[in-house]
Amino acid sequence: MLEKRATIEGSIHKRTPQRPASVPTDIYISNKSKQAAIVKRVRRLMLKENHKSVVIHGLGAMVIRAISMALAAQIALENQIILRPTTETISLIDDIVPDDMEKDLETQRRQNSIIHIKLEAKDGLVELQRKTGQIIHHPSRNRRSRRWQ
C-alpha cells in the first residue's frame, strides 16, 4: 500500500543524481539540450570518430526528449543504426530545509524513471566508417588557443 507524503514545512532542495564516470560515447539529455546539436554529436561520434555505439541517457521528464533525439539520430544516419532502449527506476534524494532554523535538516527519497538508449551501428554504417576512415576533428572555437598581440 502506498503511503502519502507528510506535509513539508520548509523548502525542498533536489540533489543532483549520481551518475557513473562519463565516457565520450555517453550523451546525457537535459532540458537545455538542442536536438540538432545532439544529432550532430552522434553523427560525429559514429562517422568521424568510428565508434560502434553511442548511449543516450534521459532522466525523468527527459525520457521523452531522449527518445525523440535517438529517433532523430536514426533518421539522420539513414536507418543505419539500431536503437536498443533499457529502462529502470532509480531513487533520488531531496534535502528538506526547514523554515524554522531550530529544526534539523531532513531528507526524503523519491522514485524517478530513467532510460538508456544504445545506438548501435548496422553493417552498412560499419562499412561506411571503414571506407571514410578516421577524420581528424578540429577543436571548436572555444578551445582554440588564441594569442593576442
Short mmCIF file of C-alpha atoms in Angstrom, two decimals:
data_model
loop_
_atom_site.label_atom_id
_atom_site.label_comp_id
_atom_site.label_asym_id
_atom_site.label_seq_id
_atom_site.Cartn_x
_atom_site.Cartn_y
_atom_site.Cartn_z
CA MET A 1 0.00 0.00 0.00
CA LEU A 2 1.31 3.45 -0.90
CA GLU A 3 1.83 5.94 1.87
CA LYS A 4 1.14 9.62 1.40
CA ARG A 5 3.99 12.01 1.99
CA ALA A 6 3.85 14.11 5.14
CA THR A 7 3.32 17.83 4.66
CA ILE A 8 6.60 19.64 4.35
CA GLU A 9 7.33 22.74 6.36
CA GLY A 10 10.23 24.29 4.51
CA SER A 11 11.78 24.21 1.06
CA ILE A 12 12.95 21.21 -0.93
CA HIS A 13 16.45 21.15 -2.41
CA LYS A 14 16.76 18.41 -5.04
CA ARG A 15 20.22 16.83 -5.11
CA THR A 16 21.79 16.14 -8.48
CA PRO A 17 21.57 12.43 -9.30
CA GLN A 18 24.71 10.33 -9.07
CA ARG A 19 25.98 9.05 -12.40
CA PRO A 20 28.99 6.95 -13.31
CA ALA A 21 32.13 8.42 -14.84
CA SER A 22 31.24 9.59 -18.30
CA VAL A 23 32.79 8.12 -21.43
CA PRO A 24 32.91 10.14 -24.69
CA THR A 25 30.13 7.98 -26.15
CA ASP A 26 27.68 8.79 -23.31
CA ILE A 27 25.25 11.63 -24.02
CA TYR A 28 23.09 12.93 -21.15
CA ILE A 29 19.96 14.81 -22.19
CA SER A 30 18.87 17.88 -20.21
CA ASN A 31 16.18 20.47 -20.77
CA LYS A 32 18.84 22.70 -22.37
CA SER A 33 19.95 20.07 -24.92
CA LYS A 34 19.29 21.09 -28.51
CA GLN A 35 18.17 18.30 -30.83
CA ALA A 36 20.32 19.48 -33.75
CA ALA A 37 23.43 19.56 -31.57
CA ILE A 38 22.79 16.06 -30.19
CA VAL A 39 22.21 14.61 -33.68
CA LYS A 40 25.38 16.32 -34.93
CA ARG A 41 27.33 14.89 -31.98
CA VAL A 42 26.01 11.36 -32.65
CA ARG A 43 26.94 11.67 -36.35
CA ARG A 44 30.44 12.89 -35.45
CA LEU A 45 30.99 10.11 -32.92
CA MET A 46 29.75 7.35 -35.21
CA LEU A 47 31.02 8.51 -38.61
CA LYS A 48 34.10 10.60 -37.99
CA GLU A 49 35.41 9.01 -34.79
CA ASN A 50 34.32 5.47 -35.80
CA HIS A 51 32.58 4.48 -32.56
CA LYS A 52 30.43 1.37 -32.96
CA SER A 53 27.86 2.54 -30.39
CA VAL A 54 26.67 5.64 -28.55
CA VAL A 55 24.40 5.73 -25.49
CA ILE A 56 21.79 8.46 -24.90
CA HIS A 57 20.54 8.83 -21.30
CA GLY A 58 17.34 10.55 -20.15
CA LEU A 59 16.09 11.02 -16.58
CA GLY A 60 12.52 11.87 -15.53
CA ALA A 61 10.86 14.35 -17.89
CA MET A 62 13.82 13.99 -20.28
CA VAL A 63 12.87 10.37 -21.14
CA ILE A 64 10.60 11.57 -23.96
CA ARG A 65 13.22 14.02 -25.28
CA ALA A 66 15.89 11.29 -25.20
CA ILE A 67 13.63 9.02 -27.27
CA SER A 68 12.89 11.76 -29.82
CA MET A 69 16.60 12.61 -30.13
CA ALA A 70 17.53 8.96 -30.63
CA LEU A 71 14.89 8.66 -33.36
CA ALA A 72 16.14 11.88 -35.00
CA ALA A 73 19.69 10.48 -34.97
CA GLN A 74 18.42 7.26 -36.55
CA ILE A 75 16.77 9.26 -39.35
CA ALA A 76 19.88 11.45 -39.82
CA LEU A 77 22.04 8.31 -40.19
CA GLU A 78 19.56 6.90 -42.72
CA ASN A 79 18.38 4.00 -40.54
CA GLN A 80 21.91 2.57 -40.34
CA ILE A 81 21.72 2.29 -36.53
CA ILE A 82 19.72 0.03 -34.25
CA LEU A 83 18.09 1.50 -31.12
CA ARG A 84 18.27 -0.69 -28.01
CA PRO A 85 16.40 1.02 -25.12
CA THR A 86 16.50 -0.10 -21.49
CA THR A 87 14.51 1.49 -18.68
CA GLU A 88 14.78 1.45 -14.92
CA THR A 89 13.63 3.28 -11.82
CA ILE A 90 16.12 4.99 -9.54
CA SER A 91 15.86 6.55 -6.09
CA LEU A 92 16.69 10.23 -5.78
CA ILE A 93 17.31 12.07 -2.52
CA ASP A 94 15.94 15.52 -1.68
CA ASP A 95 17.01 17.73 1.23
CA ILE A 96 14.24 19.46 3.17
CA VAL A 97 15.44 22.79 4.52
CA PRO A 98 13.08 23.77 7.36
CA ASP A 99 11.64 27.28 7.68
CA ASP A 100 12.41 27.14 11.41
CA MET A 101 16.21 27.25 11.82
CA GLU A 102 15.96 25.39 15.13
CA LYS A 103 14.90 22.18 13.36
CA ASP A 104 17.31 19.72 11.74
CA LEU A 105 17.81 19.22 8.04
CA GLU A 106 15.78 16.24 6.76
CA THR A 107 15.94 14.11 3.64
CA GLN A 108 13.34 12.28 1.60
CA ARG A 109 13.54 9.67 -1.15
CA ARG A 110 11.59 9.71 -4.38
CA GLN A 111 11.48 7.42 -7.39
CA ASN A 112 12.22 8.54 -10.94
CA SER A 113 12.32 6.83 -14.33
CA ILE A 114 15.48 6.65 -16.43
CA ILE A 115 16.11 5.45 -19.99
CA HIS A 116 19.34 4.38 -21.68
CA ILE A 117 19.15 4.11 -25.47
CA LYS A 118 22.10 2.35 -27.06
CA LEU A 119 22.58 3.33 -30.71
CA GLU A 120 24.48 0.50 -32.44
CA ALA A 121 25.88 0.70 -35.95
CA LYS A 122 24.46 -1.72 -38.53
CA ASP A 123 26.77 -3.44 -41.01
CA GLY A 124 26.12 -0.75 -43.63
CA LEU A 125 27.32 2.01 -41.32
CA VAL A 126 30.36 -0.03 -40.27
CA GLU A 127 31.22 -0.40 -43.97
CA LEU A 128 30.84 3.37 -44.46
CA GLN A 129 33.09 4.00 -41.45
CA ARG A 130 35.74 1.71 -42.92
CA LYS A 131 35.60 3.48 -46.30
CA THR A 132 35.78 7.02 -44.95
CA GLY A 133 38.47 6.27 -42.39
CA GLN A 134 39.01 8.29 -39.27
CA ILE A 135 38.67 12.00 -39.89
CA ILE A 136 40.59 14.26 -37.56
CA HIS A 137 38.17 16.57 -35.79
CA HIS A 138 39.28 20.16 -35.41
CA PRO A 139 38.84 21.70 -31.96
CA SER A 140 35.93 24.04 -31.53
CA ARG A 141 36.42 27.78 -31.47
CA ASN A 142 36.04 27.82 -27.69
CA ARG A 143 39.02 25.52 -27.19
CA ARG A 144 41.27 27.03 -29.84
CA SER A 145 44.14 28.89 -28.26
CA ARG A 146 44.48 32.48 -29.39
CA ARG A 147 47.45 34.72 -28.87
CA TRP A 148 46.69 38.39 -28.51
CA GLN A 149 49.49 40.58 -29.77
#
